[in-house]
């Protein structure tokens, strides 16, 4: 049919002549417009002839049909009668998903997220050796490399604080001005028996000195096991990555107390035994600690009791009992909020550290509570590490006071005024 149209172009020419003849009958159409119309019809006719001479089905479309079922994983797709599957045809990778590319990108994104969350803070080099004659651990802070810049000029003024936890004694290196790769080469001596080294932790905090504002913390290094590399009989050189931190995670101290519950009497007894290695809150290097215990029921504080104040000590001994009357059916709804406070004659008392015990507490606080319930009428004593309060005391009081408790432990209400 296409060839017949090509051989007989007279039909289209006759059509053009008829159109031109019609235009001749109108005296209002100028001659140049009639010529442009004739050229327009000629171009249109040639375009129509080109379209009719093209094949009805192109190989490009057939190749698209061949790739389509592989991409969509459809085996029963109707491709028409003109398609026959070639068994010898090898599958191509055009348009197909390649999982290995996505796995590579995923691994790269994971690595980048780890590096961004880790925040490279450089490395620190130090050495350890134990002096058997003087019963002391020798810590030599050698150097640090690749520290982050904390100042506007692109450098830092680094120095290092060294602790041997849980003791609060602290040593500090000199400040090195405008450098990201300081060389310290300073030695410090901690008096400690060799038998106690297994339970000690070496803590190093790297700071950037600032003369007019608070010093910026660069990061910290905590060596949990001092015998990780050797027995310290000879000097051991160690490299460690400096971990990102915004505040020192130095221990705040520990508190030891016992819990005992009498189900028949509905009486809970908390005996505050002692504290050790508390954080120094006063200029003298000591604190005036006391312990405050609050009974919490469904988010609301019902009662508050406290111990006596021990002056100028970081290791106070109390042996004081605090008693709460709690019915057995209310034990699942209550918890104890324990705060170790530093008494201040002028100003507000400061919080040294807090911890919480109860059925909804976390970690050791929950385990201690469950052990007390499992062994009624028997005092259960444990050491508990003190933690920093997540929120200020004012925010905690506002949150607990605004909570409208409708549980099984209603707080005592004052009598209504007449």
CSV table of C-alpha atoms in Angstrom, one decimal:
chain,number,residue,atom,x,y,z
A,1,UNK,CA,0.0,0.0,0.0
A,2,UNK,CA,2.9,2.3,0.8
A,3,UNK,CA,4.5,1.7,-2.6
A,4,UNK,CA,1.2,2.4,-4.4
A,5,UNK,CA,1.0,5.8,-2.6
A,6,UNK,CA,4.5,6.6,-3.6
A,7,UNK,CA,3.9,5.7,-7.3
A,8,UNK,CA,0.7,7.7,-7.5
A,9,UNK,CA,1.4,11.2,-6.1
A,10,UNK,CA,-1.2,12.7,-8.5
A,11,UNK,CA,-4.0,12.5,-5.9
A,12,UNK,CA,-2.2,14.8,-3.6
A,13,UNK,CA,-1.2,17.1,-6.4
A,14,UNK,CA,-4.8,17.3,-7.6
A,15,UNK,CA,-5.8,18.1,-4.1
A,16,UNK,CA,-3.4,21.0,-4.0
A,17,UNK,CA,-4.5,22.3,-7.3
A,18,UNK,CA,-8.1,22.2,-6.1
A,19,UNK,CA,-7.2,24.1,-3.0
A,20,UNK,CA,-5.3,26.7,-5.0
A,21,UNK,CA,-8.2,27.1,-7.5
A,22,UNK,CA,-10.5,27.7,-4.6
A,23,UNK,CA,-8.2,30.5,-3.4
A,24,UNK,CA,-8.3,32.0,-6.9
A,25,UNK,CA,-12.0,32.6,-6.6
A,26,UNK,CA,-11.6,35.0,-3.7
A,27,UNK,CA,-10.4,38.4,-4.9
A,28,UNK,CA,-9.5,39.4,-1.3
A,29,UNK,CA,-6.5,37.1,-0.9
A,30,UNK,CA,-3.2,38.6,-2.2
A,31,UNK,CA,-1.0,36.7,-4.5
A,32,UNK,CA,2.0,36.3,-2.0
A,33,UNK,CA,-0.4,34.7,0.5
A,34,UNK,CA,-1.7,32.3,-2.1
A,35,UNK,CA,1.9,31.3,-2.9
A,36,UNK,CA,2.8,30.7,0.8
A,37,UNK,CA,-0.3,28.6,1.2
A,38,UNK,CA,0.7,26.5,-1.8
A,39,UNK,CA,4.2,25.9,-0.3
A,40,UNK,CA,2.6,24.9,3.0
A,41,UNK,CA,0.4,22.3,1.4
A,42,UNK,CA,3.4,20.9,-0.6
A,43,UNK,CA,5.5,20.5,2.6
A,44,UNK,CA,2.6,18.8,4.4
A,45,UNK,CA,2.1,16.3,1.5
A,46,UNK,CA,5.8,15.4,1.5
A,47,UNK,CA,5.7,14.8,5.3
A,48,UNK,CA,2.7,12.5,5.0
A,49,UNK,CA,4.5,10.5,2.2
A,50,UNK,CA,7.6,10.0,4.4
A,51,UNK,CA,5.5,8.7,7.3
A,52,UNK,CA,3.6,6.2,5.1
A,53,UNK,CA,6.9,4.8,3.8
A,54,UNK,CA,8.3,3.9,7.2
A,55,UNK,CA,7.9,0.3,8.4
A,56,UNK,CA,5.0,-0.5,10.5
A,57,UNK,CA,7.0,-2.3,13.3
A,58,UNK,CA,10.6,-1.2,14.1
A,59,UNK,CA,13.3,-3.4,15.5
A,60,UNK,CA,13.8,-0.9,18.3
A,61,UNK,CA,10.4,-1.6,19.7
A,62,UNK,CA,10.9,-5.3,19.4
A,63,UNK,CA,14.1,-5.1,21.4
A,64,UNK,CA,12.3,-3.0,24.1
A,65,UNK,CA,9.7,-5.9,24.3
A,66,UNK,CA,12.5,-8.4,24.7
A,67,UNK,CA,14.0,-6.5,27.7
A,68,UNK,CA,10.6,-5.7,29.3
A,69,UNK,CA,9.8,-9.1,30.9
A,70,UNK,CA,13.3,-9.4,32.4
A,71,UNK,CA,13.0,-6.0,34.0
A,72,UNK,CA,9.6,-6.5,35.5
A,73,UNK,CA,10.1,-10.3,36.2
A,74,UNK,CA,6.8,-11.1,34.4
A,75,UNK,CA,6.8,-14.4,32.5
A,76,UNK,CA,3.3,-14.3,31.1
A,77,UNK,CA,3.5,-11.0,29.3
A,78,UNK,CA,1.8,-10.9,25.9
A,79,UNK,CA,4.4,-9.7,23.4
A,80,UNK,CA,2.4,-10.2,20.2
A,81,UNK,CA,2.8,-12.8,17.4
A,82,UNK,CA,5.9,-11.3,16.0
A,83,UNK,CA,8.1,-12.1,19.0
A,84,UNK,CA,9.8,-15.5,19.4
A,85,UNK,CA,12.1,-16.2,22.4
A,86,UNK,CA,15.6,-16.9,21.3
A,87,UNK,CA,17.1,-19.5,23.7
A,88,UNK,CA,20.6,-18.7,22.7
A,89,UNK,CA,20.2,-15.0,23.5
A,90,UNK,CA,22.3,-13.9,26.5
A,91,UNK,CA,20.7,-11.6,29.0
A,92,UNK,CA,21.9,-8.0,29.0
A,93,UNK,CA,22.4,-5.7,31.9
A,94,UNK,CA,20.8,-2.7,30.3
A,95,UNK,CA,18.0,-1.4,32.5
A,96,UNK,CA,18.5,-4.1,35.2
A,97,UNK,CA,19.1,-3.4,38.9
A,98,UNK,CA,22.6,-4.2,40.1
A,99,UNK,CA,22.4,-4.9,43.9
A,100,UNK,CA,26.2,-4.8,44.3
A,101,UNK,CA,26.1,-1.1,43.5
A,102,UNK,CA,23.6,-0.4,46.2
A,103,UNK,CA,25.4,-2.5,48.7
A,104,UNK,CA,28.6,-0.5,48.0
A,105,UNK,CA,26.8,2.8,48.5
A,106,UNK,CA,25.1,1.5,51.7
A,107,UNK,CA,28.4,0.5,53.2
A,108,UNK,CA,29.9,3.8,52.2
A,109,UNK,CA,27.0,5.6,53.9
A,110,UNK,CA,27.4,3.5,57.0
A,111,UNK,CA,31.1,4.3,57.2
A,112,UNK,CA,30.4,7.9,56.7
A,113,UNK,CA,27.8,7.9,59.4
A,114,UNK,CA,30.2,6.1,61.8
A,115,UNK,CA,32.9,8.6,61.1
A,116,UNK,CA,30.5,11.6,61.5
A,117,UNK,CA,29.1,10.2,64.8
A,118,UNK,CA,32.5,9.3,66.0
A,119,UNK,CA,34.0,12.8,65.3
A,120,UNK,CA,37.7,12.2,64.9
A,121,UNK,CA,39.4,13.9,67.8
A,122,UNK,CA,43.0,12.7,67.2
A,123,UNK,CA,45.1,10.3,69.1
A,124,UNK,CA,47.2,10.3,72.3
A,125,UNK,CA,50.4,8.5,73.2
A,126,UNK,CA,51.3,7.6,76.8
A,127,UNK,CA,53.3,5.0,78.7
A,128,UNK,CA,52.7,3.1,81.9
A,129,UNK,CA,55.1,1.5,84.4
A,130,UNK,CA,54.7,0.3,88.0
A,131,UNK,CA,57.3,1.2,90.6
A,132,UNK,CA,57.4,-1.8,93.0
A,133,UNK,CA,59.7,0.0,95.5
A,134,UNK,CA,57.5,3.0,96.0
A,135,UNK,CA,54.2,1.2,95.2
A,136,UNK,CA,53.2,3.7,92.6
A,137,UNK,CA,51.9,3.7,89.0
A,138,UNK,CA,54.0,6.0,86.7
A,139,UNK,CA,52.0,7.6,83.9
A,140,UNK,CA,53.9,9.4,81.2
A,141,UNK,CA,51.9,11.6,78.9
A,142,UNK,CA,54.0,11.7,75.7
A,143,UNK,CA,52.2,13.4,72.8
A,144,UNK,CA,48.9,13.9,71.0
A,145,UNK,CA,48.4,14.2,67.2
A,146,UNK,CA,45.7,15.4,64.8
A,147,UNK,CA,43.7,17.3,67.4
A,148,UNK,CA,40.7,19.2,66.2
A,149,UNK,CA,40.9,23.0,66.0
A,150,UNK,CA,38.9,24.8,68.7
A,151,UNK,CA,40.1,28.4,68.1
A,152,UNK,CA,39.2,30.7,65.3
A,153,UNK,CA,42.8,30.8,64.1
A,154,UNK,CA,42.6,27.1,63.2
A,155,UNK,CA,44.6,25.8,66.2
A,156,UNK,CA,44.1,24.8,69.8
A,157,UNK,CA,45.7,25.3,73.2
A,158,UNK,CA,45.6,21.7,74.5
A,159,UNK,CA,46.3,20.2,77.9
A,160,UNK,CA,45.5,16.9,79.6
A,161,UNK,CA,43.9,16.0,82.9
A,162,UNK,CA,44.8,12.5,84.3
A,163,UNK,CA,42.8,10.5,86.9
A,164,UNK,CA,43.2,7.0,88.3
A,165,UNK,CA,39.6,6.2,89.2
A,166,UNK,CA,37.9,5.8,91.5
A,167,UNK,CA,40.2,8.1,93.4
A,168,UNK,CA,39.5,11.8,92.8
A,169,UNK,CA,43.2,12.8,92.7
A,170,UNK,CA,44.0,14.7,89.5
A,171,UNK,CA,47.1,15.6,87.6
A,172,UNK,CA,47.3,18.1,84.8
A,173,UNK,CA,49.9,18.8,82.1
A,174,UNK,CA,51.1,22.2,80.9
A,175,UNK,CA,49.2,24.1,78.3
A,176,UNK,CA,50.7,24.1,74.8
A,177,UNK,CA,49.9,27.1,72.8
A,178,UNK,CA,48.6,27.1,69.2
A,179,UNK,CA,49.2,23.5,68.1
A,180,UNK,CA,47.3,20.5,67.0
A,181,UNK,CA,50.2,18.1,67.6
A,182,UNK,CA,51.5,18.9,71.1
A,183,UNK,CA,54.5,17.1,72.7
A,184,UNK,CA,53.9,16.9,76.5
A,185,UNK,CA,56.6,14.5,77.9
A,186,UNK,CA,55.3,14.8,81.5
A,187,UNK,CA,55.2,12.1,84.1
A,188,UNK,CA,52.8,11.6,87.0
A,189,UNK,CA,52.9,9.2,89.9
A,190,UNK,CA,49.8,7.6,91.5
A,191,UNK,CA,50.3,5.9,94.9
A,192,UNK,CA,48.4,2.6,94.6
A,193,UNK,CA,49.2,-1.0,95.8
A,194,UNK,CA,49.8,-3.4,92.9
A,195,UNK,CA,46.9,-5.6,94.0
A,196,UNK,CA,44.4,-2.8,93.4
A,197,UNK,CA,45.5,-2.1,89.8
A,198,UNK,CA,43.0,-4.7,88.5
A,199,UNK,CA,40.1,-2.6,89.7
A,200,UNK,CA,41.4,0.8,88.8
A,201,UNK,CA,40.7,2.8,85.6
A,202,UNK,CA,43.0,5.4,83.9
A,203,UNK,CA,41.0,8.4,82.7
A,204,UNK,CA,42.5,11.1,80.5
A,205,UNK,CA,40.6,14.2,79.4
A,206,UNK,CA,42.0,16.5,76.7
A,207,UNK,CA,41.0,20.2,76.9
A,208,UNK,CA,41.5,23.4,74.9
A,209,UNK,CA,42.5,26.2,77.2
A,210,UNK,CA,40.6,29.5,76.9
A,211,UNK,CA,41.6,32.5,78.9
A,212,UNK,CA,38.3,34.4,78.8
A,213,UNK,CA,35.7,31.6,78.9
A,214,UNK,CA,35.1,28.0,79.9
A,215,UNK,CA,37.7,25.5,78.6
A,216,UNK,CA,36.4,23.4,75.7
A,217,UNK,CA,36.7,19.6,76.0
A,218,UNK,CA,38.3,18.0,73.0
A,219,UNK,CA,37.7,14.4,74.1
A,220,UNK,CA,38.7,11.6,76.5
A,221,UNK,CA,40.4,8.3,76.8
A,222,UNK,CA,39.4,5.6,79.4
A,223,UNK,CA,41.7,2.6,79.9
A,224,UNK,CA,39.5,0.0,81.7
A,225,UNK,CA,42.2,-2.7,82.0
A,226,UNK,CA,45.6,-1.5,83.0
A,227,UNK,CA,47.1,-5.0,82.3
A,228,UNK,CA,45.8,-5.0,78.8
A,229,UNK,CA,49.2,-4.9,77.1
A,230,UNK,CA,51.6,-6.1,79.8
A,231,UNK,CA,52.1,-6.6,83.6
A,232,UNK,CA,53.6,-3.1,83.9
A,233,UNK,CA,56.9,-4.4,85.2
A,234,UNK,CA,58.6,-2.4,82.4
A,235,UNK,CA,57.5,0.7,80.6
A,236,UNK,CA,54.7,0.0,78.1
A,237,UNK,CA,54.0,2.5,75.3
A,238,UNK,CA,50.3,2.8,74.3
A,239,UNK,CA,48.4,4.7,71.6
A,240,UNK,CA,44.7,5.4,71.9
A,241,UNK,CA,42.1,7.2,69.9
A,242,UNK,CA,40.6,10.2,71.7
A,243,UNK,CA,36.8,9.7,72.0
A,244,UNK,CA,34.5,12.6,71.4
A,245,UNK,CA,32.9,14.0,74.6
A,246,UNK,CA,31.4,17.3,75.7
A,247,UNK,CA,31.8,16.8,79.5
A,248,UNK,CA,34.0,14.7,81.7
A,249,UNK,CA,32.6,11.3,82.4
A,250,UNK,CA,34.6,11.0,85.6
A,251,UNK,CA,32.8,8.9,88.3
A,252,UNK,CA,30.7,11.0,90.7
A,253,UNK,CA,31.2,8.3,93.5
A,254,UNK,CA,29.2,5.4,94.8
A,255,UNK,CA,26.6,4.9,97.5
A,256,UNK,CA,25.9,1.7,99.5
A,257,UNK,CA,22.5,1.0,101.0
A,258,UNK,CA,20.3,-1.9,101.9
A,259,UNK,CA,16.6,-2.6,101.2
A,260,UNK,CA,14.3,-4.6,103.3
A,261,UNK,CA,10.5,-5.1,102.9
A,262,UNK,CA,8.1,-6.6,105.4
A,263,UNK,CA,4.9,-7.6,103.5
A,264,UNK,CA,2.8,-8.2,106.6
A,265,UNK,CA,3.5,-4.8,108.0
A,266,UNK,CA,3.7,-3.0,104.6
A,267,UNK,CA,7.0,-1.4,105.7
A,268,UNK,CA,10.0,-0.6,103.4
A,269,UNK,CA,13.3,0.1,105.2
A,270,UNK,CA,16.2,1.7,103.3
A,271,UNK,CA,19.4,1.9,105.3
A,272,UNK,CA,22.0,4.3,104.0
A,273,UNK,CA,25.3,2.7,104.9
A,274,UNK,CA,28.1,4.8,103.4
A,275,UNK,CA,29.4,6.6,100.3
A,276,UNK,CA,32.9,6.6,98.7
A,277,UNK,CA,34.9,8.6,96.3
A,278,UNK,CA,32.4,11.4,96.1
A,279,UNK,CA,33.0,14.4,93.8
A,280,UNK,CA,34.6,17.4,95.6
A,281,UNK,CA,32.1,20.3,95.5
A,282,UNK,CA,33.9,22.8,97.8
A,283,UNK,CA,37.1,24.9,97.2
A,284,UNK,CA,38.8,22.9,100.0
A,285,UNK,CA,38.6,19.8,97.9
A,286,UNK,CA,35.9,18.1,100.0
A,287,UNK,CA,32.2,18.1,100.4
A,288,UNK,CA,29.5,18.2,103.1
A,289,UNK,CA,27.4,15.3,101.9
A,290,UNK,CA,24.0,14.1,103.0
A,291,UNK,CA,21.5,11.7,101.3
A,292,UNK,CA,17.9,12.6,100.4
A,293,UNK,CA,15.4,9.8,99.6
A,294,UNK,CA,12.1,10.6,97.9
A,295,UNK,CA,9.2,8.1,97.5
A,296,UNK,CA,7.7,8.4,94.0
A,297,UNK,CA,4.4,6.9,93.0
A,298,UNK,CA,3.2,7.1,89.4
A,299,UNK,CA,5.4,10.1,88.8
A,300,UNK,CA,4.4,12.0,91.9
A,301,UNK,CA,6.5,12.5,95.0
A,302,UNK,CA,4.7,11.4,98.1
A,303,UNK,CA,7.3,11.7,100.9
A,304,UNK,CA,10.9,12.9,101.3
A,305,UNK,CA,13.4,12.1,104.0
A,306,UNK,CA,17.1,12.7,104.5
A,307,UNK,CA,20.1,11.7,106.5
A,308,UNK,CA,22.4,13.8,108.7
A,309,UNK,CA,25.2,15.9,107.1
A,310,UNK,CA,28.8,14.8,107.2
A,311,UNK,CA,31.3,17.6,107.2
A,312,UNK,CA,34.5,17.8,105.0
A,313,UNK,CA,34.6,14.3,103.7
A,314,UNK,CA,34.4,12.4,100.4
A,315,UNK,CA,33.8,9.0,102.1
A,316,UNK,CA,31.0,9.5,104.6
A,317,UNK,CA,29.6,6.8,106.8
A,318,UNK,CA,25.9,7.1,107.9
A,319,UNK,CA,24.3,3.8,109.0
A,320,UNK,CA,20.9,5.5,109.1
A,321,UNK,CA,17.5,3.9,108.4
A,322,UNK,CA,14.7,5.5,106.4
A,323,UNK,CA,11.3,3.9,106.7
A,324,UNK,CA,8.3,4.2,104.3
A,325,UNK,CA,4.9,2.6,104.8
A,326,UNK,CA,3.8,1.0,101.5
A,327,UNK,CA,1.0,-1.6,101.0
A,328,UNK,CA,2.0,-4.8,99.2
A,329,UNK,CA,-0.4,-4.1,96.3
A,330,UNK,CA,1.4,-0.7,95.7
A,331,UNK,CA,5.0,-2.0,95.4
A,332,UNK,CA,4.7,-2.2,91.6
A,333,UNK,CA,3.8,1.4,91.4
A,334,UNK,CA,6.5,3.0,93.6
A,335,UNK,CA,10.1,3.8,93.3
A,336,UNK,CA,12.8,5.5,95.3
A,337,UNK,CA,14.8,8.5,94.0
A,338,UNK,CA,18.1,8.8,95.9
A,339,UNK,CA,20.1,12.0,95.7
A,340,UNK,CA,23.5,12.6,97.3
A,341,UNK,CA,23.7,16.3,98.1
A,342,UNK,CA,26.4,18.8,99.1
A,343,UNK,CA,25.3,21.0,101.9
A,344,UNK,CA,26.1,24.7,101.5
A,345,UNK,CA,25.6,27.2,104.3
A,346,UNK,CA,25.2,30.1,101.8
A,347,UNK,CA,23.2,29.5,98.7
A,348,UNK,CA,21.5,26.4,97.3
A,349,UNK,CA,22.6,22.8,98.1
A,350,UNK,CA,24.2,21.1,95.1
A,351,UNK,CA,23.5,17.7,93.7
A,352,UNK,CA,26.6,15.4,93.6
A,353,UNK,CA,24.8,12.5,92.0
A,354,UNK,CA,21.5,10.6,91.8
A,355,UNK,CA,20.2,7.0,91.3
A,356,UNK,CA,16.9,5.3,91.3
A,357,UNK,CA,15.5,1.9,92.5
A,358,UNK,CA,12.1,0.4,91.7
A,359,UNK,CA,10.3,-2.0,89.4
A,360,UNK,CA,10.5,0.5,86.5
A,361,UNK,CA,14.1,1.6,87.2
A,362,UNK,CA,17.0,0.6,84.9
A,363,UNK,CA,20.0,-1.8,85.4
A,364,UNK,CA,21.2,-2.4,89.0
A,365,UNK,CA,18.4,-0.3,90.5
A,366,UNK,CA,15.7,-2.7,89.1
A,367,UNK,CA,17.7,-5.8,90.0
A,368,UNK,CA,18.2,-4.6,93.6
A,369,UNK,CA,14.5,-4.0,93.9
A,370,UNK,CA,13.5,-7.4,92.5
A,371,UNK,CA,16.0,-9.1,94.8
A,372,UNK,CA,14.4,-7.3,97.8
A,373,UNK,CA,11.0,-8.6,96.8
A,374,UNK,CA,12.2,-12.1,96.2
A,375,UNK,CA,13.7,-12.3,99.7
A,376,UNK,CA,11.3,-10.5,102.1
A,377,UNK,CA,12.3,-9.6,105.7
A,378,UNK,CA,16.0,-9.8,104.6
A,379,UNK,CA,18.2,-6.7,104.2
A,380,UNK,CA,19.8,-6.7,100.7
A,381,UNK,CA,22.8,-4.4,100.4
A,382,UNK,CA,24.6,-3.3,97.2
A,383,UNK,CA,26.9,-0.6,95.9
A,384,UNK,CA,25.4,1.8,93.3
A,385,UNK,CA,27.3,4.3,91.1
A,386,UNK,CA,26.0,7.8,91.2
A,387,UNK,CA,24.8,9.4,87.9
A,388,UNK,CA,24.4,12.9,86.7
A,389,UNK,CA,20.8,14.2,86.9
A,390,UNK,CA,19.3,14.4,83.4
A,391,UNK,CA,17.4,17.4,84.2
A,392,UNK,CA,17.7,20.1,86.9
A,393,UNK,CA,16.0,19.7,90.2
A,394,UNK,CA,13.5,22.5,89.3
A,395,UNK,CA,12.4,20.8,86.1
A,396,UNK,CA,12.0,17.5,87.9
A,397,UNK,CA,9.9,19.0,90.6
A,398,UNK,CA,7.7,20.8,88.1
A,399,UNK,CA,7.2,17.6,86.1
A,400,UNK,CA,6.3,15.5,89.1
A,401,UNK,CA,4.0,18.2,90.6
A,402,UNK,CA,2.1,18.7,87.3
A,403,UNK,CA,1.4,14.9,87.1
A,404,UNK,CA,-2.1,14.1,88.3
A,405,UNK,CA,-1.8,10.7,89.9
A,406,UNK,CA,-4.9,8.5,89.8
A,407,UNK,CA,-3.1,5.3,90.7
A,408,UNK,CA,-3.2,3.1,93.8
A,409,UNK,CA,-1.0,5.4,95.8
A,410,UNK,CA,-2.9,8.7,96.3
A,411,UNK,CA,-0.9,11.3,98.0
A,412,UNK,CA,-2.2,12.7,101.3
A,413,UNK,CA,-4.2,15.8,100.7
A,414,UNK,CA,-4.5,18.6,103.3
A,415,UNK,CA,-8.0,19.0,104.8
A,416,UNK,CA,-10.2,21.4,103.0
A,417,UNK,CA,-10.4,24.9,104.4
A,418,UNK,CA,-13.8,25.9,105.8
